[in-house]
Coordinates of N, CA, C and O and ligand atoms in Angstrom, one line a residue:
M1351 N 0.9 -1.2 0.0 CA 0.0 0.0 0.0 C 0.9 1.2 0.0 O 1.8 1.3 0.8
E1352 N 0.6 2.2 -0.8 CA 1.4 3.4 -0.9 C 1.3 4.3 0.4 O 0.2 4.3 1.0
Q1353 N 2.4 4.9 0.7 CA 2.4 5.8 1.9 C 2.9 7.2 1.6 O 3.6 7.4 0.6
T1354 N 2.4 8.2 2.4 CA 2.9 9.5 2.3 C 3.1 10.1 3.7 O 2.5 9.7 4.6
L1355 N 4.0 11.1 3.7 CA 4.3 11.8 5.0 C 3.5 13.1 5.0 O 3.6 13.9 4.0
V1356 N 2.8 13.4 6.0 CA 2.0 14.6 6.2 C 2.4 15.3 7.5 O 2.6 14.7 8.5
L1357 N 2.4 16.6 7.4 CA 2.6 17.5 8.6 C 1.4 18.4 8.7 O 1.0 19.0 7.7
I1358 N 0.8 18.4 9.9 CA -0.1 19.5 10.3 C 0.8 20.5 10.9 O 1.4 20.3 12.0
K1359 N 1.0 21.6 10.2 CA 2.1 22.6 10.6 C 1.7 23.4 11.8 O 0.5 23.5 12.2
P1360 N 2.7 24.1 12.4 CA 2.5 24.8 13.6 C 1.3 25.9 13.6 O 0.6 26.0 14.6
D1361 N 1.1 26.5 12.4 CA 0.0 27.5 12.4 C -1.4 26.8 12.6 O -2.3 27.4 13.2
A1362 N -1.5 25.5 12.2 CA -2.8 24.8 12.3 C -2.9 24.3 13.7 O -4.0 24.3 14.3
V1363 N -1.8 23.8 14.3 CA -1.9 23.2 15.7 C -2.3 24.4 16.6 O -3.1 24.3 17.5
E1364 N -1.6 25.5 16.4 CA -1.9 26.7 17.2 C -3.4 27.1 17.2 O -3.9 27.6 18.2
R1365 N -4.0 26.9 16.0 CA -5.4 27.3 15.9 C -6.4 26.2 16.1 O -7.6 26.2 15.8
N1366 N -5.9 25.1 16.8 CA -6.8 24.0 17.2 C -7.5 23.3 16.0 O -8.7 22.9 16.1
L1367 N -6.7 23.1 14.9 CA -7.3 22.5 13.7 C -6.9 21.1 13.5 O -7.3 20.5 12.4
I1368 N -6.3 20.4 14.4 CA -5.8 19.1 14.2 C -7.0 18.1 13.9 O -6.9 17.4 12.9
G1369 N -8.0 18.2 14.7 CA -9.1 17.3 14.5 C -9.8 17.5 13.1 O -10.1 16.5 12.4
K1370 N -10.1 18.8 12.8 CA -10.7 19.1 11.5 C -9.9 18.6 10.3 O -10.5 18.0 9.3
I1371 N -8.6 18.7 10.4 CA -7.7 18.3 9.2 C -7.7 16.8 9.2 O -7.8 16.2 8.1
L1372 N -7.5 16.2 10.3 CA -7.4 14.7 10.3 C -8.7 14.1 9.7 O -8.7 13.1 9.0
S1373 N -9.8 14.7 10.1 CA -11.1 14.2 9.6 C -11.3 14.3 8.1 O -11.9 13.4 7.5
E1374 N -10.6 15.3 7.5 CA -10.7 15.4 6.0 C -10.0 14.1 5.4 O -10.5 13.6 4.4
Y1375 N -8.9 13.7 5.9 CA -8.2 12.5 5.4 C -9.0 11.3 5.7 O -9.1 10.4 4.9
E1376 N -9.4 11.2 6.9 CA -10.1 9.9 7.4 C -11.4 9.7 6.6 O -11.8 8.6 6.2
R1377 N -12.2 10.8 6.4 CA -13.4 10.6 5.7 C -13.2 10.3 4.2 O -14.2 9.9 3.5
N1378 N -12.0 10.5 3.7 CA -11.7 10.1 2.4 C -11.1 8.7 2.3 O -10.5 8.3 1.3
G1379 N -11.2 8.0 3.4 CA -10.8 6.6 3.4 C -9.3 6.3 3.7 O -8.9 5.2 3.5
L1380 N -8.5 7.3 4.0 CA -7.1 7.1 4.2 C -6.8 6.7 5.6 O -7.5 7.1 6.6
K1381 N -5.8 5.8 5.8 CA -5.5 5.3 7.1 C -4.3 5.9 7.7 O -3.3 6.1 7.0
I1382 N -4.3 6.2 9.0 CA -3.1 6.7 9.7 C -2.3 5.5 10.1 O -2.8 4.6 10.9
A1383 N -1.0 5.4 9.6 CA -0.2 4.3 9.9 C 0.8 4.6 11.1 O 1.1 3.7 11.9
E1384 N 1.2 5.8 11.3 CA 2.0 6.3 12.4 C 1.7 7.7 12.6 O 1.3 8.5 11.7
M1385 N 1.9 8.2 13.9 CA 1.6 9.6 14.2 C 2.3 10.1 15.4 O 2.5 9.3 16.4
Q1386 N 2.8 11.3 15.4 CA 3.4 11.9 16.6 C 3.2 13.4 16.6 O 3.2 14.1 15.6
L1387 N 3.0 14.0 17.9 CA 3.0 15.4 18.1 C 4.4 15.8 18.6 O 4.8 15.2 19.6
L1388 N 5.0 16.7 18.0 CA 6.4 17.1 18.4 C 6.7 18.5 18.0 O 6.1 19.0 17.1
T1389 N 7.7 19.1 18.6 CA 8.3 20.3 18.1 C 9.6 19.9 17.3 O 10.5 19.3 17.9
A1390 N 9.7 20.2 16.1 CA 10.8 19.7 15.3 C 12.1 20.4 15.7 O 12.1 21.6 15.9
S1391 N 13.2 19.6 15.7 CA 14.5 20.2 15.9 C 15.0 20.8 14.6 O 14.4 20.5 13.5
K1392 N 16.0 21.7 14.7 CA 16.6 22.3 13.5 C 17.1 21.2 12.6 O 17.1 21.3 11.4
T1393 N 17.6 20.1 13.2 CA 18.2 19.0 12.4 C 17.2 18.3 11.6 O 17.4 18.1 10.4
I1394 N 16.1 18.0 12.2 CA 15.0 17.4 11.4 C 14.4 18.3 10.4 O 14.2 17.9 9.2
A1395 N 14.3 19.6 10.7 CA 13.7 20.6 9.8 C 14.7 20.7 8.6 O 14.2 20.7 7.4
A1396 N 16.0 20.8 8.8 CA 16.9 20.9 7.8 C 16.9 19.7 6.8 O 17.1 19.8 5.6
A1397 N 16.8 18.5 7.4 CA 16.8 17.3 6.6 C 15.5 17.3 5.8 O 15.5 17.0 4.6
H1398 N 14.4 17.7 6.4 CA 13.1 17.6 5.7 C 13.1 18.6 4.5 O 12.5 18.3 3.4
Y1399 N 13.6 19.8 4.7 CA 13.6 20.9 3.7 C 14.9 21.0 3.0 O 15.2 22.2 2.5
A1400 N 15.7 20.0 2.9 CA 17.1 20.1 2.3 C 17.0 20.7 0.9 O 17.9 21.4 0.5
E1401 N 16.0 20.3 0.2 CA 15.9 20.8 -1.2 C 15.7 22.3 -1.3 O 16.0 22.9 -2.4
H1402 N 15.3 22.9 -0.2 CA 15.1 24.4 -0.3 C 16.3 25.2 0.3 O 16.2 26.4 0.3
E1403 N 17.3 24.5 0.7 CA 18.5 25.2 1.3 C 19.0 26.2 0.2 O 19.1 25.9 -0.9
G1404 N 19.3 27.4 0.7 CA 19.8 28.5 -0.2 C 18.7 29.3 -0.8 O 19.1 30.4 -1.4
K1405 N 17.5 28.9 -0.8 CA 16.4 29.7 -1.3 C 16.1 30.9 -0.4 O 16.4 30.9 0.8
P1406 N 15.6 32.0 -1.0 CA 15.4 33.2 -0.1 C 14.5 33.0 1.1 O 14.7 33.7 2.1
F1407 N 13.6 32.1 1.0 CA 12.7 31.9 2.1 C 13.1 30.7 3.1 O 12.4 30.4 4.0
Y1408 N 14.3 30.2 2.8 CA 14.7 29.0 3.6 C 14.8 29.3 5.1 O 14.2 28.5 5.9
N1409 N 15.4 30.4 5.5 CA 15.5 30.6 7.0 C 14.2 30.8 7.6 O 13.9 30.3 8.7
E1410 N 13.3 31.6 6.9 CA 11.9 31.8 7.4 C 11.2 30.4 7.6 O 10.5 30.2 8.6
L1411 N 11.4 29.6 6.6 CA 10.8 28.2 6.6 C 11.2 27.4 7.8 O 10.4 26.8 8.5
I1412 N 12.5 27.4 8.0 CA 13.1 26.6 9.1 C 12.6 27.2 10.5 O 12.2 26.4 11.4
N1413 N 12.6 28.5 10.6 CA 12.2 29.1 11.9 C 10.7 28.8 12.1 O 10.3 28.5 13.2
Y1414 N 9.9 28.9 11.1 CA 8.5 28.7 11.2 C 8.2 27.2 11.6 O 7.5 26.9 12.5
I1415 N 8.8 26.3 10.9 CA 8.5 24.8 11.1 C 9.0 24.3 12.5 O 8.4 23.4 13.0
T1416 N 10.0 25.0 13.0 CA 10.5 24.6 14.3 C 9.9 25.5 15.5 O 10.3 25.3 16.6
G1417 N 9.0 26.4 15.1 CA 8.6 27.4 16.1 C 7.5 27.0 17.0 O 7.0 27.8 17.9
G1418 N 7.0 25.8 16.9 CA 5.9 25.3 17.7 C 5.5 23.9 17.4 O 6.1 23.3 16.4
P1419 N 4.7 23.3 18.2 CA 4.4 21.9 17.9 C 3.7 21.6 16.6 O 2.9 22.5 16.1
L1420 N 3.9 20.5 16.0 CA 3.3 20.1 14.8 C 2.9 18.6 14.9 O 3.4 17.9 15.8
V1421 N 2.1 18.1 14.0 CA 1.7 16.7 14.0 C 2.3 16.1 12.7 O 2.0 16.6 11.6
A1422 N 3.1 15.1 12.9 CA 3.7 14.4 11.8 C 3.0 13.0 11.7 O 2.9 12.3 12.8
F1423 N 2.6 12.6 10.5 CA 2.0 11.3 10.4 C 2.2 10.7 9.0 O 2.5 11.4 8.1
V1424 N 2.0 9.4 9.0 CA 2.1 8.6 7.7 C 0.7 8.2 7.4 O 0.0 7.6 8.2
L1425 N 0.2 8.6 6.2 CA -1.1 8.1 5.7 C -0.8 7.0 4.6 O 0.1 7.1 3.9
E1426 N -1.7 6.1 4.6 CA -1.6 5.1 3.6 C -2.9 4.8 2.9 O -4.0 5.0 3.5
G1427 N -2.8 4.3 1.6 CA -4.0 4.0 0.8 C -3.6 4.0 -0.6 O -2.4 4.3 -0.9
E1428 N -4.5 3.5 -1.4 CA -4.2 3.5 -2.9 C -4.0 4.9 -3.4 O -4.8 5.8 -3.1
N1429 N -2.9 5.1 -4.1 CA -2.7 6.4 -4.8 C -2.7 7.6 -3.7 O -3.1 8.7 -4.1
V1430 N -2.2 7.3 -2.5 CA -2.3 8.2 -1.4 C -1.6 9.5 -1.7 O -2.0 10.6 -1.3
I1431 N -0.4 9.5 -2.3 CA 0.4 10.7 -2.5 C -0.4 11.7 -3.3 O -0.6 12.9 -2.9
Q1432 N -1.0 11.3 -4.4 CA -1.8 12.2 -5.3 C -3.1 12.6 -4.6 O -3.5 13.8 -4.7
R1433 N -3.7 11.7 -3.9 CA -5.0 12.0 -3.2 C -4.8 13.1 -2.2 O -5.6 14.0 -2.0
V1434 N -3.7 12.9 -1.4 CA -3.5 13.9 -0.3 C -3.1 15.2 -0.9 O -3.6 16.3 -0.4
R1435 N -2.4 15.2 -2.0 CA -2.0 16.5 -2.6 C -3.3 17.2 -3.1 O -3.4 18.5 -3.0
A1436 N -4.2 16.4 -3.6 CA -5.5 17.0 -4.1 C -6.3 17.6 -2.9 O -6.9 18.6 -3.0
L1437 N -6.3 16.8 -1.8 CA -7.1 17.2 -0.7 C -6.5 18.5 -0.1 O -7.2 19.4 0.5
N1438 N -5.1 18.6 -0.1 CA -4.5 19.8 0.5 C -4.7 21.0 -0.4 O -4.8 22.1 0.2
G1439 N -4.6 20.9 -1.7 CA -4.7 22.1 -2.6 C -3.4 22.7 -2.9 O -2.4 22.3 -2.3
A1440 N -3.4 23.7 -3.7 CA -2.1 24.4 -4.1 C -1.4 24.9 -2.9 O -1.9 25.3 -1.9
T1441 N 0.0 25.0 -3.0 CA 0.9 25.4 -2.0 C 0.5 26.7 -1.4 O 0.5 26.9 -0.1
D1442 N 0.2 27.7 -2.2 CA -0.2 29.0 -1.7 C -1.7 29.0 -1.5 O -2.5 28.8 -2.5
P1443 N -2.2 29.2 -0.3 CA -3.6 29.2 0.0 C -4.5 30.0 -1.0 O -5.6 29.7 -1.3
K1444 N -3.9 31.1 -1.4 CA -4.7 32.0 -2.3 C -5.0 31.4 -3.7 O -5.9 31.8 -4.4
D1445 N -4.2 30.4 -4.0 CA -4.4 29.6 -5.3 C -5.1 28.3 -5.1 O -5.3 27.6 -6.1
A1446 N -5.4 27.9 -3.8 CA -5.9 26.6 -3.6 C -7.3 26.5 -4.0 O -8.1 27.4 -3.8
E1447 N -7.7 25.3 -4.6 CA -9.0 25.0 -5.1 C -10.0 25.0 -3.9 O -9.7 24.7 -2.8
D1448 N -11.3 25.4 -4.2 CA -12.3 25.5 -3.2 C -12.4 24.2 -2.4 O -12.3 23.1 -3.0
N1449 N -12.6 24.3 -1.1 CA -12.8 23.2 -0.2 C -11.6 22.3 0.0 O -11.7 21.3 0.7
T1450 N -10.5 22.7 -0.5 CA -9.2 22.0 -0.1 C -8.8 22.5 1.3 O -9.3 23.6 1.8
I1451 N -7.9 21.8 1.9 CA -7.5 22.1 3.3 C -6.9 23.5 3.3 O -7.1 24.3 4.2
R1452 N -6.0 23.7 2.3 CA -5.3 25.1 2.3 C -6.3 26.2 2.0 O -6.1 27.3 2.5
A1453 N -7.3 25.9 1.2 CA -8.3 27.0 0.9 C -9.1 27.3 2.2 O -9.5 28.4 2.5
L1454 N -9.5 26.2 2.9 CA -10.3 26.3 4.1 C -9.5 27.0 5.2 O -10.1 27.8 6.0
Y1455 N -8.3 26.6 5.4 CA -7.6 26.9 6.7 C -6.3 27.7 6.5 O -5.7 28.2 7.5
G1456 N -5.7 27.7 5.3 CA -4.4 28.3 5.1 C -4.5 29.8 5.2 O -5.5 30.4 5.0
I1457 N -3.3 30.3 5.7 CA -3.3 31.8 5.9 C -2.5 32.4 4.7 O -3.0 33.4 4.1
D1458 N -1.3 32.0 4.5 CA -0.4 32.5 3.4 C 0.6 31.4 3.1 O 0.5 30.3 3.6
L1459 N 1.5 31.7 2.2 CA 2.5 30.7 1.7 C 3.3 30.1 2.8 O 3.6 28.9 2.7
S1460 N 3.7 30.9 3.8 CA 4.5 30.3 4.9 C 3.5 29.5 5.8 O 3.9 28.4 6.2
N1461 N 2.4 30.1 6.2 CA 1.5 29.5 7.1 C 0.4 28.8 6.3 O -0.7 29.1 6.3
N1462 N 0.9 27.7 5.6 CA 0.0 27.0 4.7 C -0.6 25.7 5.2 O -1.0 24.9 4.5
T1463 N -0.5 25.6 6.6 CA -1.3 24.6 7.3 C -0.9 23.1 7.2 O -1.0 22.4 8.2
V1464 N -0.6 22.7 6.1 CA -0.2 21.3 5.9 C 1.0 21.1 4.9 O 1.2 22.0 4.0
H1465 N 1.7 20.0 5.1 CA 2.7 19.6 4.1 C 2.4 18.2 3.7 O 2.0 17.4 4.6
A1466 N 2.7 17.8 2.5 CA 2.6 16.4 2.1 C 3.7 16.1 1.1 O 4.0 16.9 0.3
S1467 N 4.2 14.8 1.1 CA 5.2 14.4 0.2 C 4.7 14.6 -1.3 O 3.5 14.4 -1.5
D1468 N 5.6 15.0 -2.2 CA 5.2 15.2 -3.5 C 5.5 14.1 -4.5 O 5.2 14.2 -5.7
S1469 N 6.2 13.0 -4.0 CA 6.5 11.9 -4.9 C 6.8 10.7 -4.1 O 7.0 10.8 -2.9
A1470 N 6.9 9.5 -4.7 CA 7.2 8.3 -4.0 C 8.6 8.4 -3.3 O 8.8 8.0 -2.2
E1471 N 9.5 9.0 -4.1 CA 10.9 9.2 -3.6 C 10.9 10.1 -2.4 O 11.5 9.8 -1.4
S1472 N 10.2 11.2 -2.4 CA 10.2 12.1 -1.3 C 9.5 11.5 -0.1 O 9.8 11.7 1.1
A1473 N 8.4 10.7 -0.4 CA 7.7 10.1 0.7 C 8.6 9.1 1.5 O 8.7 9.2 2.7
K1474 N 9.4 8.3 0.8 CA 10.3 7.4 1.4 C 11.3 8.2 2.3 O 11.6 7.8 3.4
K1475 N 11.9 9.2 1.7 CA 12.9 10.0 2.4 C 12.3 10.7 3.6 O 12.8 10.6 4.7
E1476 N 11.1 11.3 3.5 CA 10.5 12.1 4.6 C 10.0 11.1 5.7 O 10.1 11.5 6.9
I1477 N 9.5 10.0 5.3 CA 9.0 9.0 6.4 C 10.2 8.6 7.2 O 10.2 8.5 8.4
S1478 N 11.4 8.4 6.6 CA 12.6 8.0 7.3 C 13.1 9.1 8.2 O 13.8 8.9 9.2
I1479 N 12.9 10.3 7.8 CA 13.3 11.5 8.7 C 12.5 11.6 9.9 O 13.0 11.8 11.0
W1480 N 11.2 11.4 9.8 CA 10.3 11.7 10.9 C 10.0 10.5 11.8 O 9.6 10.6 13.0
F1481 N 10.2 9.3 11.2 CA 9.9 8.0 12.0 C 11.0 7.0 11.9 O 11.8 7.0 11.0
Ligands
LIG1498 P1 5.6 22.8 1.9 O1 4.7 21.9 1.1 O2 5.8 22.5 3.3 O3 7.0 22.8 1.2 C1 7.9 23.8 1.2 C2 7.3 25.0 1.9 O4 8.0 26.2 1.6 C3 6.0 25.3 1.3 O5 5.1 24.3 1.8 C4 5.7 26.7 1.7 O6 5.2 26.8 3.0 C5 7.1 27.3 1.7 N1 7.3 28.2 0.6 C6 7.4 27.8 -0.7 N2 7.7 28.9 -1.4 C7 7.8 30.0 -0.6 C8 8.0 31.4 -0.7 N3 8.3 31.9 -1.9 N4 8.1 32.1 0.4 C9 7.8 31.5 1.6 N5 7.6 30.2 1.8 C10 7.6 29.5 0.7

């Protein structure tokens, strides 16, 4: 069964949105395989966002993702990577399709509420970083 790594990011945990966001995935038939609430270390954050190192928003991204508790979990199901990306919507909440998680709850590009792996390769890498 395909797996993907999802983060409910600090902006969403801060606003008590964990339950609402999890229910979006669960009501779409996806199963939670592993889960933890934690504040990410700089080491984990740097490993997770290694591909963005050197970009203008990198420091802001690392400070944000380590700035408060988040929920990291593994979802599994058929075609889960694509399905979760569709449920999340576009990276920037202002571009996210109606009724997607980022359209409903996202604030801006930094505070975009959720992260999910974008490919089978990144899912494998990201799951090994967080679990
Ligand atoms: P995420 O799916 O977690 O993957 C990388 C994150 O970087 C992305 O969501 C956004 O939150 C953030 N991001 C991408 N582009 C920018 C940008 N131009 N400015 C600030 N943050 C960005």
